[in-house]
Short mmCIF file of N, CA and C in Angstrom, two decimals:
data_model
loop_
_atom_site.label_atom_id
_atom_site.label_comp_id
_atom_site.label_asym_id
_atom_site.label_seq_id
_atom_site.Cartn_x
_atom_site.Cartn_y
_atom_site.Cartn_z
N MET A 1 123.97 26.12 157.03
CA MET A 1 123.38 27.46 156.98
C MET A 1 124.47 28.52 156.83
N ALA A 2 125.58 28.33 157.52
CA ALA A 2 126.69 29.28 157.41
C ALA A 2 127.23 29.30 156.00
N ASP A 3 127.28 28.10 155.36
CA ASP A 3 127.78 28.04 154.00
C ASP A 3 126.89 28.82 153.05
N ARG A 4 125.55 28.68 153.23
CA ARG A 4 124.63 29.41 152.35
C ARG A 4 124.79 30.91 152.53
N SER A 5 124.99 31.36 153.76
CA SER A 5 125.17 32.79 154.03
C SER A 5 126.43 33.31 153.37
N THR A 6 127.49 32.51 153.44
CA THR A 6 128.76 32.93 152.83
C THR A 6 128.61 33.06 151.32
N GLN A 7 127.82 32.17 150.71
CA GLN A 7 127.63 32.21 149.28
C GLN A 7 126.71 33.36 148.86
N ALA A 8 125.81 33.76 149.76
CA ALA A 8 124.81 34.77 149.39
C ALA A 8 125.42 36.16 149.21
N ARG A 9 126.45 36.46 150.00
CA ARG A 9 126.99 37.82 149.97
C ARG A 9 127.54 38.21 148.60
N PRO A 10 128.42 37.38 147.97
CA PRO A 10 128.90 37.77 146.65
C PRO A 10 127.81 37.83 145.59
N VAL A 11 126.79 36.95 145.73
CA VAL A 11 125.69 37.00 144.77
C VAL A 11 124.99 38.34 144.87
N GLY A 12 124.77 38.82 146.10
CA GLY A 12 124.15 40.13 146.29
C GLY A 12 124.96 41.23 145.65
N ARG A 13 126.26 41.19 145.81
CA ARG A 13 127.11 42.21 145.21
C ARG A 13 127.03 42.14 143.68
N LYS A 14 126.97 40.93 143.15
CA LYS A 14 126.86 40.77 141.70
C LYS A 14 125.54 41.34 141.20
N ASP A 15 124.44 41.06 141.93
CA ASP A 15 123.14 41.59 141.54
C ASP A 15 123.14 43.11 141.61
N ALA A 16 123.74 43.67 142.64
CA ALA A 16 123.79 45.13 142.79
C ALA A 16 124.57 45.75 141.63
N ARG A 17 125.66 45.11 141.27
CA ARG A 17 126.47 45.62 140.16
C ARG A 17 125.70 45.54 138.85
N ARG A 18 124.96 44.45 138.67
CA ARG A 18 124.17 44.30 137.45
C ARG A 18 123.07 45.37 137.37
N ASN A 19 122.42 45.63 138.50
CA ASN A 19 121.40 46.67 138.53
C ASN A 19 122.01 48.04 138.23
N TYR A 20 123.19 48.28 138.79
CA TYR A 20 123.89 49.55 138.57
C TYR A 20 124.16 49.75 137.08
N GLU A 21 124.66 48.71 136.43
CA GLU A 21 124.98 48.81 135.01
C GLU A 21 123.71 48.96 134.17
N ARG A 22 122.64 48.27 134.56
CA ARG A 22 121.37 48.41 133.84
C ARG A 22 120.84 49.83 133.94
N LEU A 23 120.96 50.42 135.11
CA LEU A 23 120.50 51.79 135.30
C LEU A 23 121.31 52.77 134.46
N LEU A 24 122.62 52.56 134.39
CA LEU A 24 123.45 53.44 133.57
C LEU A 24 123.09 53.31 132.08
N THR A 25 122.88 52.08 131.64
CA THR A 25 122.50 51.85 130.24
C THR A 25 121.17 52.51 129.93
N SER A 26 120.22 52.35 130.84
CA SER A 26 118.90 52.96 130.66
C SER A 26 118.99 54.48 130.68
N ALA A 27 119.78 55.03 131.60
CA ALA A 27 119.93 56.48 131.70
C ALA A 27 120.59 57.05 130.46
N ARG A 28 121.60 56.36 129.96
CA ARG A 28 122.30 56.83 128.76
C ARG A 28 121.33 56.94 127.58
N ALA A 29 120.50 55.94 127.41
CA ALA A 29 119.52 55.95 126.31
C ALA A 29 118.45 57.03 126.54
N ALA A 30 118.00 57.17 127.78
CA ALA A 30 116.96 58.15 128.08
C ALA A 30 117.47 59.57 127.90
N PHE A 31 118.68 59.84 128.36
CA PHE A 31 119.25 61.17 128.21
C PHE A 31 119.51 61.49 126.74
N ALA A 32 119.93 60.49 125.97
CA ALA A 32 120.17 60.71 124.54
C ALA A 32 118.87 61.07 123.82
N GLU A 33 117.77 60.47 124.26
CA GLU A 33 116.49 60.71 123.59
C GLU A 33 115.76 61.93 124.13
N HIS A 34 115.78 62.10 125.45
CA HIS A 34 114.97 63.14 126.08
C HIS A 34 115.76 64.25 126.77
N GLY A 35 117.10 64.14 126.80
CA GLY A 35 117.89 65.13 127.52
C GLY A 35 118.03 64.74 128.98
N VAL A 36 118.81 65.52 129.72
CA VAL A 36 119.12 65.17 131.11
C VAL A 36 117.92 65.35 132.04
N GLY A 37 116.84 65.92 131.54
CA GLY A 37 115.63 66.03 132.33
C GLY A 37 114.72 64.82 132.21
N ALA A 38 115.20 63.77 131.58
CA ALA A 38 114.40 62.56 131.40
C ALA A 38 113.90 62.03 132.74
N SER A 39 112.73 61.40 132.73
CA SER A 39 112.12 60.88 133.95
C SER A 39 112.99 59.80 134.59
N LEU A 40 113.31 60.00 135.87
CA LEU A 40 114.07 58.98 136.60
C LEU A 40 113.21 57.73 136.81
N ASN A 41 111.91 57.91 136.98
CA ASN A 41 111.01 56.76 137.13
C ASN A 41 111.05 55.89 135.88
N ASP A 42 111.05 56.54 134.71
CA ASP A 42 111.11 55.78 133.45
C ASP A 42 112.45 55.07 133.31
N ILE A 43 113.51 55.73 133.76
CA ILE A 43 114.84 55.10 133.70
C ILE A 43 114.86 53.83 134.54
N ALA A 44 114.31 53.90 135.74
CA ALA A 44 114.26 52.73 136.61
C ALA A 44 113.41 51.63 136.00
N ARG A 45 112.25 52.00 135.45
CA ARG A 45 111.35 51.02 134.86
C ARG A 45 112.01 50.32 133.67
N THR A 46 112.67 51.10 132.81
CA THR A 46 113.34 50.51 131.65
C THR A 46 114.47 49.58 132.07
N ALA A 47 115.13 49.93 133.17
CA ALA A 47 116.22 49.09 133.67
C ALA A 47 115.71 47.83 134.36
N GLY A 48 114.40 47.78 134.61
CA GLY A 48 113.83 46.61 135.25
C GLY A 48 114.03 46.58 136.75
N VAL A 49 114.17 47.77 137.36
CA VAL A 49 114.35 47.84 138.81
C VAL A 49 113.34 48.84 139.38
N GLY A 50 113.21 48.83 140.69
CA GLY A 50 112.31 49.76 141.35
C GLY A 50 112.98 51.09 141.65
N ASN A 51 112.18 52.08 142.02
CA ASN A 51 112.73 53.39 142.36
C ASN A 51 113.66 53.34 143.55
N VAL A 52 113.36 52.45 144.50
CA VAL A 52 114.22 52.33 145.68
C VAL A 52 115.63 51.93 145.26
N THR A 53 115.72 51.00 144.32
CA THR A 53 117.04 50.57 143.83
C THR A 53 117.74 51.71 143.11
N LEU A 54 116.98 52.45 142.30
CA LEU A 54 117.57 53.59 141.60
C LEU A 54 118.18 54.58 142.59
N TYR A 55 117.40 54.96 143.60
CA TYR A 55 117.87 55.99 144.53
C TYR A 55 118.93 55.45 145.50
N ARG A 56 118.98 54.15 145.67
CA ARG A 56 120.05 53.57 146.48
C ARG A 56 121.39 53.78 145.77
N HIS A 57 121.38 53.59 144.46
CA HIS A 57 122.62 53.78 143.68
C HIS A 57 122.88 55.25 143.38
N PHE A 58 121.81 55.98 143.04
CA PHE A 58 121.95 57.37 142.60
C PHE A 58 120.91 58.23 143.34
N PRO A 59 121.28 58.78 144.49
CA PRO A 59 120.30 59.53 145.30
C PRO A 59 119.80 60.80 144.64
N THR A 60 120.55 61.34 143.68
CA THR A 60 120.13 62.56 142.98
C THR A 60 120.41 62.41 141.49
N ARG A 61 119.80 63.28 140.70
CA ARG A 61 120.07 63.30 139.26
C ARG A 61 121.55 63.61 138.99
N GLN A 62 122.12 64.50 139.81
CA GLN A 62 123.54 64.85 139.64
C GLN A 62 124.44 63.65 139.90
N ALA A 63 124.05 62.81 140.85
CA ALA A 63 124.84 61.60 141.12
C ALA A 63 124.81 60.66 139.92
N LEU A 64 123.66 60.58 139.27
CA LEU A 64 123.55 59.74 138.06
C LEU A 64 124.40 60.33 136.93
N LEU A 65 124.37 61.65 136.80
CA LEU A 65 125.20 62.30 135.78
C LEU A 65 126.68 62.11 136.06
N GLU A 66 127.06 62.17 137.33
CA GLU A 66 128.47 61.96 137.69
C GLU A 66 128.90 60.56 137.30
N ALA A 67 128.04 59.58 137.53
CA ALA A 67 128.38 58.21 137.16
C ALA A 67 128.51 58.06 135.65
N LEU A 68 127.64 58.74 134.91
CA LEU A 68 127.68 58.66 133.45
C LEU A 68 128.81 59.47 132.84
N LEU A 69 129.06 60.66 133.40
CA LEU A 69 129.95 61.62 132.75
C LEU A 69 131.27 61.84 133.47
N GLY A 70 131.38 61.33 134.69
CA GLY A 70 132.59 61.59 135.46
C GLY A 70 133.86 61.18 134.73
N GLU A 71 133.82 60.02 134.11
CA GLU A 71 135.01 59.53 133.41
C GLU A 71 135.38 60.44 132.24
N SER A 72 134.37 60.86 131.46
CA SER A 72 134.67 61.72 130.31
C SER A 72 135.09 63.12 130.76
N LEU A 73 134.52 63.60 131.87
CA LEU A 73 134.96 64.89 132.40
C LEU A 73 136.41 64.82 132.88
N ARG A 74 136.72 63.73 133.55
CA ARG A 74 138.12 63.55 133.97
C ARG A 74 139.04 63.40 132.76
N GLY A 75 138.47 62.87 131.67
CA GLY A 75 139.24 62.78 130.43
C GLY A 75 139.60 64.15 129.89
N LEU A 76 138.71 65.13 130.08
CA LEU A 76 139.03 66.51 129.68
C LEU A 76 140.21 67.03 130.50
N ARG A 77 140.24 66.67 131.77
CA ARG A 77 141.35 67.08 132.63
C ARG A 77 142.66 66.45 132.14
N THR A 78 142.61 65.16 131.83
CA THR A 78 143.79 64.47 131.34
C THR A 78 144.25 65.06 130.01
N ARG A 79 143.30 65.37 129.14
CA ARG A 79 143.62 65.95 127.83
C ARG A 79 144.33 67.29 127.99
N SER A 80 143.90 68.08 128.96
CA SER A 80 144.53 69.38 129.19
C SER A 80 145.98 69.20 129.63
N ASP A 81 146.23 68.19 130.46
CA ASP A 81 147.61 67.92 130.89
C ASP A 81 148.49 67.57 129.70
N GLU A 82 147.93 66.78 128.78
CA GLU A 82 148.69 66.40 127.58
C GLU A 82 148.95 67.62 126.70
N LEU A 83 147.94 68.49 126.59
CA LEU A 83 148.07 69.66 125.71
C LEU A 83 149.02 70.72 126.26
N LEU A 84 149.33 70.66 127.54
CA LEU A 84 150.28 71.61 128.12
C LEU A 84 151.66 71.44 127.50
N ALA A 85 151.91 70.28 126.92
CA ALA A 85 153.20 70.03 126.28
C ALA A 85 153.20 70.42 124.80
N SER A 86 152.07 70.91 124.30
CA SER A 86 151.98 71.29 122.89
C SER A 86 152.87 72.50 122.59
N PRO A 87 153.54 72.51 121.43
CA PRO A 87 154.38 73.67 121.08
C PRO A 87 153.56 74.91 120.74
N SER A 88 152.25 74.75 120.55
CA SER A 88 151.39 75.88 120.22
C SER A 88 150.38 76.09 121.35
N PRO A 89 150.65 77.05 122.25
CA PRO A 89 149.72 77.28 123.36
C PRO A 89 148.31 77.65 122.91
N SER A 90 148.20 78.47 121.86
CA SER A 90 146.86 78.85 121.40
C SER A 90 146.16 77.67 120.74
N GLY A 91 146.91 76.88 119.96
CA GLY A 91 146.34 75.70 119.34
C GLY A 91 145.87 74.69 120.38
N ALA A 92 146.64 74.56 121.46
CA ALA A 92 146.27 73.64 122.53
C ALA A 92 144.97 74.09 123.19
N LEU A 93 144.85 75.39 123.44
CA LEU A 93 143.63 75.91 124.06
C LEU A 93 142.43 75.70 123.15
N ILE A 94 142.59 75.97 121.88
CA ILE A 94 141.49 75.81 120.92
C ILE A 94 141.05 74.34 120.84
N THR A 95 142.02 73.44 120.81
CA THR A 95 141.70 72.01 120.78
C THR A 95 140.90 71.62 122.01
N TRP A 96 141.32 72.12 123.15
CA TRP A 96 140.64 71.77 124.40
C TRP A 96 139.26 72.40 124.48
N LEU A 97 139.13 73.64 124.05
CA LEU A 97 137.84 74.31 124.07
C LEU A 97 136.83 73.59 123.17
N THR A 98 137.29 73.13 122.03
CA THR A 98 136.42 72.38 121.13
C THR A 98 135.91 71.11 121.81
N ALA A 99 136.82 70.41 122.49
CA ALA A 99 136.42 69.19 123.20
C ALA A 99 135.46 69.51 124.34
N ALA A 100 135.68 70.63 125.03
CA ALA A 100 134.81 71.02 126.14
C ALA A 100 133.40 71.32 125.65
N VAL A 101 133.29 72.03 124.54
CA VAL A 101 131.97 72.35 123.99
C VAL A 101 131.28 71.07 123.53
N GLU A 102 132.02 70.18 122.89
CA GLU A 102 131.43 68.92 122.44
C GLU A 102 130.91 68.11 123.62
N HIS A 103 131.68 68.10 124.70
CA HIS A 103 131.26 67.36 125.89
C HIS A 103 129.99 67.96 126.47
N ALA A 104 129.93 69.28 126.55
CA ALA A 104 128.78 69.96 127.16
C ALA A 104 127.51 69.82 126.34
N THR A 105 127.63 69.37 125.10
CA THR A 105 126.44 69.21 124.26
C THR A 105 126.13 67.72 124.00
N ALA A 106 126.72 66.85 124.82
CA ALA A 106 126.50 65.42 124.64
C ALA A 106 125.02 65.06 124.81
N TYR A 107 124.35 65.72 125.75
CA TYR A 107 122.93 65.51 125.99
C TYR A 107 122.23 66.86 126.06
N ARG A 108 120.99 66.92 125.61
CA ARG A 108 120.22 68.15 125.70
C ARG A 108 120.03 68.54 127.17
N GLY A 109 120.34 69.79 127.47
CA GLY A 109 120.19 70.27 128.84
C GLY A 109 121.41 70.05 129.71
N LEU A 110 122.43 69.38 129.17
CA LEU A 110 123.61 69.07 129.99
C LEU A 110 124.37 70.32 130.40
N VAL A 111 124.49 71.29 129.49
CA VAL A 111 125.27 72.47 129.81
C VAL A 111 124.69 73.18 131.03
N ASP A 112 123.36 73.23 131.15
CA ASP A 112 122.75 73.86 132.32
C ASP A 112 123.08 73.08 133.59
N ALA A 113 123.05 71.76 133.50
CA ALA A 113 123.36 70.92 134.65
C ALA A 113 124.80 71.11 135.10
N LEU A 114 125.72 71.25 134.13
CA LEU A 114 127.13 71.44 134.46
C LEU A 114 127.36 72.81 135.10
N VAL A 115 126.73 73.84 134.56
CA VAL A 115 126.87 75.19 135.13
C VAL A 115 126.32 75.22 136.55
N ASP A 116 125.16 74.61 136.75
CA ASP A 116 124.57 74.57 138.08
C ASP A 116 125.46 73.81 139.06
N SER A 117 126.04 72.70 138.62
CA SER A 117 126.90 71.90 139.49
C SER A 117 128.18 72.63 139.83
N LEU A 118 128.70 73.40 138.89
CA LEU A 118 129.92 74.17 139.14
C LEU A 118 129.69 75.20 140.25
N ALA A 119 128.46 75.72 140.32
CA ALA A 119 128.14 76.75 141.32
C ALA A 119 127.64 76.17 142.63
N ASP A 120 127.42 74.86 142.68
CA ASP A 120 126.82 74.23 143.86
C ASP A 120 127.79 73.23 144.50
N PRO A 121 128.46 73.61 145.58
CA PRO A 121 129.41 72.70 146.23
C PRO A 121 128.79 71.40 146.72
N ALA A 122 127.47 71.37 146.89
CA ALA A 122 126.80 70.16 147.37
C ALA A 122 126.54 69.16 146.25
N SER A 123 126.70 69.59 145.00
CA SER A 123 126.43 68.70 143.87
C SER A 123 127.50 67.63 143.74
N GLU A 124 127.08 66.42 143.38
CA GLU A 124 128.04 65.33 143.18
C GLU A 124 128.97 65.61 142.01
N LEU A 125 128.57 66.51 141.13
CA LEU A 125 129.40 66.84 139.96
C LEU A 125 130.35 68.01 140.24
N HIS A 126 130.19 68.67 141.38
CA HIS A 126 130.92 69.91 141.64
C HIS A 126 132.44 69.74 141.58
N ALA A 127 132.96 68.76 142.31
CA ALA A 127 134.41 68.59 142.37
C ALA A 127 135.00 68.29 141.00
N THR A 128 134.30 67.46 140.23
CA THR A 128 134.79 67.12 138.88
C THR A 128 134.77 68.34 137.98
N CYS A 129 133.68 69.12 138.06
CA CYS A 129 133.58 70.33 137.24
C CYS A 129 134.66 71.35 137.62
N GLN A 130 134.94 71.46 138.91
CA GLN A 130 135.98 72.38 139.36
C GLN A 130 137.35 71.96 138.84
N ALA A 131 137.60 70.65 138.84
CA ALA A 131 138.88 70.15 138.33
C ALA A 131 139.02 70.44 136.83
N VAL A 132 137.92 70.31 136.09
CA VAL A 132 137.95 70.61 134.66
C VAL A 132 138.21 72.11 134.45
N LYS A 133 137.57 72.94 135.25
CA LYS A 133 137.77 74.39 135.16
C LYS A 133 139.23 74.75 135.42
N ALA A 134 139.82 74.15 136.44
CA ALA A 134 141.23 74.41 136.76
C ALA A 134 142.14 73.97 135.62
N ALA A 135 141.79 72.86 134.99
CA ALA A 135 142.59 72.37 133.87
C ALA A 135 142.55 73.34 132.70
N GLY A 136 141.36 73.83 132.39
CA GLY A 136 141.23 74.81 131.32
C GLY A 136 141.94 76.11 131.64
N ALA A 137 141.93 76.49 132.90
CA ALA A 137 142.59 77.73 133.31
C ALA A 137 144.10 77.65 133.06
N GLN A 138 144.68 76.48 133.23
CA GLN A 138 146.11 76.32 132.96
C GLN A 138 146.43 76.57 131.49
N LEU A 139 145.61 76.01 130.62
CA LEU A 139 145.82 76.21 129.19
C LEU A 139 145.60 77.66 128.79
N LEU A 140 144.60 78.29 129.41
CA LEU A 140 144.33 79.70 129.15
C LEU A 140 145.52 80.57 129.55
N THR A 141 146.03 80.36 130.76
CA THR A 141 147.15 81.16 131.25
C THR A 141 148.38 80.99 130.35
N ARG A 142 148.64 79.76 129.94
CA ARG A 142 149.80 79.50 129.08
C ARG A 142 149.66 80.23 127.74
N ALA A 143 148.45 80.21 127.16
CA ALA A 143 148.24 80.89 125.88
C ALA A 143 148.32 82.41 126.06
N GLN A 144 147.87 82.92 127.19
CA GLN A 144 147.97 84.36 127.45
C GLN A 144 149.43 84.78 127.64
N GLN A 145 150.19 83.96 128.34
CA GLN A 145 151.61 84.27 128.55
C GLN A 145 152.38 84.26 127.23
N ALA A 146 151.89 83.49 126.27
CA ALA A 146 152.53 83.45 124.95
C ALA A 146 152.08 84.62 124.08
N GLY A 147 151.13 85.43 124.60
CA GLY A 147 150.65 86.58 123.85
C GLY A 147 149.63 86.25 122.79
N ALA A 148 149.10 85.02 122.82
CA ALA A 148 148.18 84.60 121.76
C ALA A 148 146.72 84.89 122.10
N ILE A 149 146.41 84.96 123.39
CA ILE A 149 145.03 85.13 123.84
C ILE A 149 144.92 86.43 124.64
N ARG A 150 143.85 87.16 124.45
CA ARG A 150 143.68 88.45 125.12
C ARG A 150 143.80 88.27 126.63
N PRO A 151 144.49 89.18 127.28
CA PRO A 151 144.83 89.02 128.69
C PRO A 151 143.70 89.33 129.67
N ASP A 152 142.60 89.89 129.20
CA ASP A 152 141.54 90.30 130.12
C ASP A 152 140.48 89.22 130.33
N VAL A 153 140.74 88.00 129.84
CA VAL A 153 139.79 86.90 130.00
C VAL A 153 140.27 85.99 131.12
N GLY A 154 139.47 85.86 132.16
CA GLY A 154 139.80 84.96 133.25
C GLY A 154 139.14 83.61 133.07
N ALA A 155 139.45 82.68 133.98
CA ALA A 155 138.91 81.32 133.87
C ALA A 155 137.39 81.31 133.96
N SER A 156 136.82 82.12 134.86
CA SER A 156 135.36 82.14 135.00
C SER A 156 134.69 82.66 133.74
N ALA A 157 135.27 83.71 133.15
CA ALA A 157 134.71 84.25 131.90
C ALA A 157 134.85 83.23 130.78
N LEU A 158 135.96 82.51 130.75
CA LEU A 158 136.16 81.49 129.72
C LEU A 158 135.09 80.41 129.82
N PHE A 159 134.79 80.00 131.04
CA PHE A 159 133.79 78.95 131.19
C PHE A 159 132.38 79.44 130.93
N SER A 160 132.14 80.70 131.18
CA SER A 160 130.85 81.28 130.79
C SER A 160 130.74 81.28 129.26
N LEU A 161 131.86 81.55 128.60
CA LEU A 161 131.87 81.55 127.14
C LEU A 161 131.64 80.14 126.60
N ILE A 162 132.29 79.15 127.19
CA ILE A 162 132.08 77.76 126.78
C ILE A 162 130.61 77.39 126.93
N ALA A 163 130.03 77.75 128.09
CA ALA A 163 128.63 77.42 128.35
C ALA A 163 127.71 78.11 127.34
N SER A 164 128.01 79.37 127.03
CA SER A 164 127.17 80.12 126.09
C SER A 164 127.22 79.50 124.69
N VAL A 165 128.41 79.16 124.24
CA VAL A 165 128.54 78.55 122.92
C VAL A 165 127.88 77.18 122.90
N ALA A 166 128.08 76.40 123.96
CA ALA A 166 127.47 75.07 124.04
C ALA A 166 125.95 75.18 124.03
N TRP A 167 125.42 76.16 124.75
CA TRP A 167 123.97 76.37 124.79
C TRP A 167 123.45 76.69 123.38
N ALA A 168 124.18 77.54 122.66
CA ALA A 168 123.76 77.90 121.30
C ALA A 168 123.90 76.71 120.34
N VAL A 169 124.99 75.95 120.48
CA VAL A 169 125.20 74.79 119.61
C VAL A 169 124.11 73.75 119.83
N GLU A 170 123.71 73.59 121.10
CA GLU A 170 122.65 72.62 121.41
C GLU A 170 121.37 72.94 120.65
N ARG A 171 121.09 74.22 120.50
CA ARG A 171 119.84 74.64 119.86
C ARG A 171 119.97 74.80 118.35
N THR A 172 121.17 75.14 117.89
CA THR A 172 121.39 75.29 116.44
C THR A 172 122.67 74.55 116.06
N PRO A 173 122.65 73.22 116.08
CA PRO A 173 123.87 72.45 115.82
C PRO A 173 124.47 72.71 114.44
N GLU A 174 123.64 73.17 113.50
CA GLU A 174 124.16 73.45 112.16
C GLU A 174 125.14 74.62 112.17
N HIS A 175 125.12 75.44 113.24
CA HIS A 175 126.01 76.60 113.33
C HIS A 175 127.25 76.32 114.20
N ARG A 176 127.45 75.07 114.55
CA ARG A 176 128.53 74.72 115.48
C ARG A 176 129.88 75.28 115.07
N ASP A 177 130.33 75.00 113.85
CA ASP A 177 131.66 75.42 113.43
C ASP A 177 131.78 76.95 113.40
N GLN A 178 130.72 77.61 112.97
CA GLN A 178 130.75 79.07 112.91
C GLN A 178 130.82 79.67 114.31
N LEU A 179 130.04 79.10 115.23
CA LEU A 179 130.05 79.61 116.61
C LEU A 179 131.41 79.40 117.28
N LEU A 180 132.00 78.25 117.04
CA LEU A 180 133.34 78.00 117.58
C LEU A 180 134.35 78.98 116.99
N ALA A 181 134.26 79.23 115.70
CA ALA A 181 135.19 80.15 115.04
C ALA A 181 135.06 81.56 115.62
N VAL A 182 133.83 81.99 115.88
CA VAL A 182 133.62 83.32 116.46
C VAL A 182 134.22 83.38 117.87
N MET A 183 134.05 82.31 118.65
CA MET A 183 134.63 82.28 119.99
C MET A 183 136.15 82.38 119.93
N PHE A 184 136.75 81.59 119.06
CA PHE A 184 138.21 81.61 118.94
C PHE A 184 138.72 82.98 118.48
N ASP A 185 138.00 83.57 117.53
CA ASP A 185 138.40 84.88 117.02
C ASP A 185 138.30 85.93 118.13
N GLY A 186 137.26 85.84 118.94
CA GLY A 186 137.09 86.80 120.03
C GLY A 186 138.15 86.67 121.11
N LEU A 187 138.67 85.47 121.30
CA LEU A 187 139.71 85.25 122.31
C LEU A 187 141.09 85.68 121.83
N HIS A 188 141.25 85.74 120.52
CA HIS A 188 142.56 86.06 119.94
C HIS A 188 143.03 87.46 120.35
N HIS A 189 144.29 87.57 120.74
CA HIS A 189 144.85 88.86 121.15
C HIS A 189 145.42 89.59 119.95
N ARG A 190 144.85 90.77 119.68
CA ARG A 190 145.34 91.60 118.59
C ARG A 190 146.15 92.74 119.19
N VAL A 191 147.41 92.81 118.81
CA VAL A 191 148.28 93.83 119.42
C VAL A 191 147.87 95.24 119.03
N ASP A 192 147.16 95.37 117.90
CA ASP A 192 146.75 96.71 117.48
C ASP A 192 145.44 97.13 118.15
N GLU A 193 144.82 96.19 118.91
CA GLU A 193 143.61 96.50 119.63
C GLU A 193 143.80 96.10 121.08
N PRO A 194 144.57 96.87 121.85
CA PRO A 194 144.87 96.48 123.23
C PRO A 194 143.61 96.32 124.06
N THR A 195 143.60 95.29 124.88
CA THR A 195 142.46 95.06 125.77
C THR A 195 142.71 95.73 127.11
N GLN A 196 141.67 95.99 127.81
CA GLN A 196 141.78 96.65 129.11
C GLN A 196 141.61 95.60 130.19
N ALA A 197 142.63 95.45 131.01
CA ALA A 197 142.59 94.42 132.05
C ALA A 197 141.48 94.70 133.04
N ARG A 198 140.82 93.57 133.49
CA ARG A 198 139.74 93.72 134.45
C ARG A 198 140.11 93.03 135.73
#
């Protein structure tokens, strides 16, 4: 009997891991088709597990998003660290902003979820979103110190701008390049048009 008990524990862990991966696969497909507001009940059903199993692994929608997106969000942080070594501070910021907007439009409704999580310390996504914001702020400061980006834009305003552009791109993807170009042009510091610090 002791031998059977010893063998059962790893099998349970394997089953739990398999259920976890099935839920992520199901959620990824559901979010791609229906956006981040997709039914969690449908996600569990498609994964072949019950709601209890779903909520054991992911107690909230934000926890499920963190599991799906945490790695790619942390990738934005890593990318910013790499871009800090770029010889072009403004080019580095533009490259990173483009990646940030693309990330925020990966699923319909994602930008709203990210903005909400950034403002909610209780959200499972909050710490990751804050780290991404801090990473972008470093690139912004470097580009401003180089005189390439207008000095009156802070990190919070920059992220509001990212969210706004992402929201618009989500609804009119055909205007993506134009919207990004307008954002970049608006951030550009023109010495003949001094900005007023806020």
